Short mmCIF file of C-alpha atoms in Angstrom, two decimals:
data_model
loop_
_atom_site.label_atom_id
_atom_site.label_comp_id
_atom_site.label_asym_id
_atom_site.label_seq_id
_atom_site.Cartn_x
_atom_site.Cartn_y
_atom_site.Cartn_z
CA UNK A 1 -0.45 0.26 0.40
CA UNK A 2 1.56 3.80 -1.04
CA UNK A 3 1.06 6.44 1.13
CA UNK A 4 1.18 9.65 -0.23
CA UNK A 5 3.10 12.49 1.59
CA UNK A 6 0.93 15.84 1.49
CA UNK A 7 3.19 17.96 3.90
CA UNK A 8 6.05 17.85 1.87
CA UNK A 9 4.06 18.71 -1.54
CA UNK A 10 2.34 21.40 0.94
CA UNK A 11 5.91 22.88 1.35
CA UNK A 12 6.73 23.29 -1.42
CA UNK A 13 3.98 25.46 -2.26
CA UNK A 14 4.11 27.49 0.30
CA UNK A 15 7.70 28.29 -0.87
CA UNK A 16 7.04 28.96 -3.83
CA UNK A 17 3.96 31.21 -3.27
CA UNK A 18 6.38 33.26 -0.55
CA UNK A 19 8.75 33.37 -2.86
CA UNK A 20 6.56 35.26 -5.55
CA UNK A 21 4.28 37.43 -3.88
CA UNK A 22 7.27 38.77 -1.40
CA UNK A 23 9.16 40.17 -4.70
CA UNK A 24 9.21 43.58 -5.07
CA UNK A 25 10.54 43.24 -8.78
CA UNK A 26 10.81 40.99 -11.35
CA UNK A 27 14.58 39.02 -11.51
CA UNK A 28 16.31 39.13 -14.95
CA UNK A 29 18.26 36.53 -15.64
CA UNK A 30 19.76 37.89 -18.63
CA UNK A 31 21.71 35.36 -21.18
CA UNK A 32 24.43 34.91 -18.87
CA UNK A 33 21.83 33.85 -16.23
CA UNK A 34 21.98 36.05 -13.05
CA UNK A 35 22.93 39.49 -13.19
CA UNK A 36 21.38 41.00 -10.10
CA UNK A 37 18.62 43.24 -12.05
CA UNK A 38 15.65 43.98 -10.79
CA UNK A 39 13.10 45.29 -12.86
CA UNK A 40 9.67 47.36 -11.63
CA UNK A 41 7.59 48.87 -14.69
CA UNK A 42 10.52 50.05 -16.90
CA UNK A 43 12.40 51.20 -14.92
CA UNK A 44 15.69 47.68 -14.15
CA UNK A 45 17.71 48.48 -11.21
CA UNK A 46 21.49 47.09 -10.97
CA UNK A 47 23.81 47.49 -7.82
CA UNK A 48 27.37 47.48 -8.24
CA UNK A 49 30.29 47.12 -5.80
CA UNK A 50 33.95 47.72 -6.89
CA UNK A 51 36.00 46.59 -4.56
CA UNK A 52 39.95 47.26 -5.80
CA UNK A 53 39.94 45.76 -9.36
CA UNK A 54 36.89 43.37 -8.47
CA UNK A 55 33.72 44.25 -9.91
CA UNK A 56 30.26 42.43 -8.10
CA UNK A 57 28.49 41.05 -9.38
CA UNK A 58 30.77 40.46 -12.44
CA UNK A 59 30.72 42.14 -15.26
CA UNK A 60 27.61 41.27 -17.89
CA UNK A 61 25.77 42.77 -20.43
CA UNK A 62 22.57 43.83 -19.46
CA UNK A 63 19.48 44.19 -22.34
CA UNK A 64 17.86 47.82 -22.13
CA UNK A 65 14.40 48.01 -24.05
CA UNK A 66 14.51 51.53 -26.10
CA UNK A 67 12.29 53.63 -23.98
CA UNK A 68 13.61 51.77 -20.31
CA UNK A 69 16.07 53.08 -17.61
CA UNK A 70 18.64 51.22 -15.59
CA UNK A 71 18.82 52.74 -12.65
CA UNK A 72 22.64 51.54 -11.50
CA UNK A 73 24.46 52.12 -8.57
CA UNK A 74 27.19 51.86 -8.22
CA UNK A 75 29.29 51.48 -4.20
CA UNK A 76 33.40 51.82 -4.59
CA UNK A 77 36.62 51.35 -2.17
CA UNK A 78 38.02 53.97 -3.70
CA UNK A 79 37.51 57.61 -5.22
CA UNK A 80 37.14 57.23 -9.30
CA UNK A 81 35.37 58.19 -11.92
CA UNK A 82 32.36 56.47 -13.62
CA UNK A 83 31.47 56.83 -17.59
CA UNK A 84 28.53 55.53 -19.46
CA UNK A 85 29.42 54.94 -23.62
CA UNK A 86 26.70 55.81 -25.76
CA UNK A 87 24.81 57.41 -23.01
CA UNK A 88 27.17 60.42 -22.17
CA UNK A 89 26.98 60.29 -18.50
CA UNK A 90 29.75 60.59 -15.96
CA UNK A 91 29.40 60.24 -12.89
CA UNK A 92 32.43 61.00 -9.69
CA UNK A 93 32.49 58.23 -7.20
CA UNK A 94 33.40 58.95 -3.08
CA UNK A 95 34.96 55.26 -2.12
CA UNK A 96 32.22 53.73 0.13
CA UNK A 97 28.91 56.22 -0.82
CA UNK A 98 26.86 54.53 -3.50
CA UNK A 99 26.50 56.74 -6.74
CA UNK A 100 23.36 56.89 -8.93
CA UNK A 101 23.08 57.04 -12.92
CA UNK A 102 20.05 56.83 -14.19
CA UNK A 103 20.75 55.35 -17.97
CA UNK A 104 17.49 55.78 -20.81
CA UNK A 105 18.70 53.53 -23.87
CA UNK A 106 17.68 56.15 -26.44
CA UNK A 107 19.35 54.03 -29.37
CA UNK A 108 19.23 50.63 -30.10
CA UNK A 109 23.56 49.57 -30.22
CA UNK A 110 25.83 47.60 -26.99
CA UNK A 111 28.18 50.57 -24.67
CA UNK A 112 30.00 49.75 -21.98
CA UNK A 113 29.64 51.39 -18.92
CA UNK A 114 33.25 51.94 -17.15
CA UNK A 115 35.37 53.44 -14.54
CA UNK A 116 38.26 55.30 -15.13
CA UNK A 117 41.38 54.24 -12.48
CA UNK A 118 41.95 51.50 -12.72
CA UNK A 119 40.18 51.24 -16.13
CA UNK A 120 37.26 48.64 -15.47
CA UNK A 121 34.39 47.51 -17.57
CA UNK A 122 31.55 47.41 -15.83
CA UNK A 123 28.57 45.64 -16.91
CA UNK A 124 27.67 46.34 -21.21
CA UNK A 125 24.31 47.86 -22.25
CA UNK A 126 22.26 46.42 -25.41
CA UNK A 127 19.95 48.32 -25.49
CA UNK A 128 17.33 46.67 -27.98
#
């Protein structure tokens, strides 16, 4: 005689429902499988940390539909300059202080976002 064990199934179902209900945005796994991008409407948000020459999350391509905005929050452990090619946006990074750039996709293309000292690519924005 087979015994049906409902408890494990109920726990799994509740975990899935709870995870969906608690999400404030939709994670965008991107083509590489997990960039840390969260979407809310037409605005995507990505937080990036620079420690020495290490970029977290690792540089990846982030898709941005034309007309949408990427809110990029960068925190660095040293003072630096931040530049977004194709968006003609620059910002000064102060050590330990988050800096926010808002990048709105207006022209299709691939655009790098980088720091200057040292020269690091933080991500590539694919406007489509």
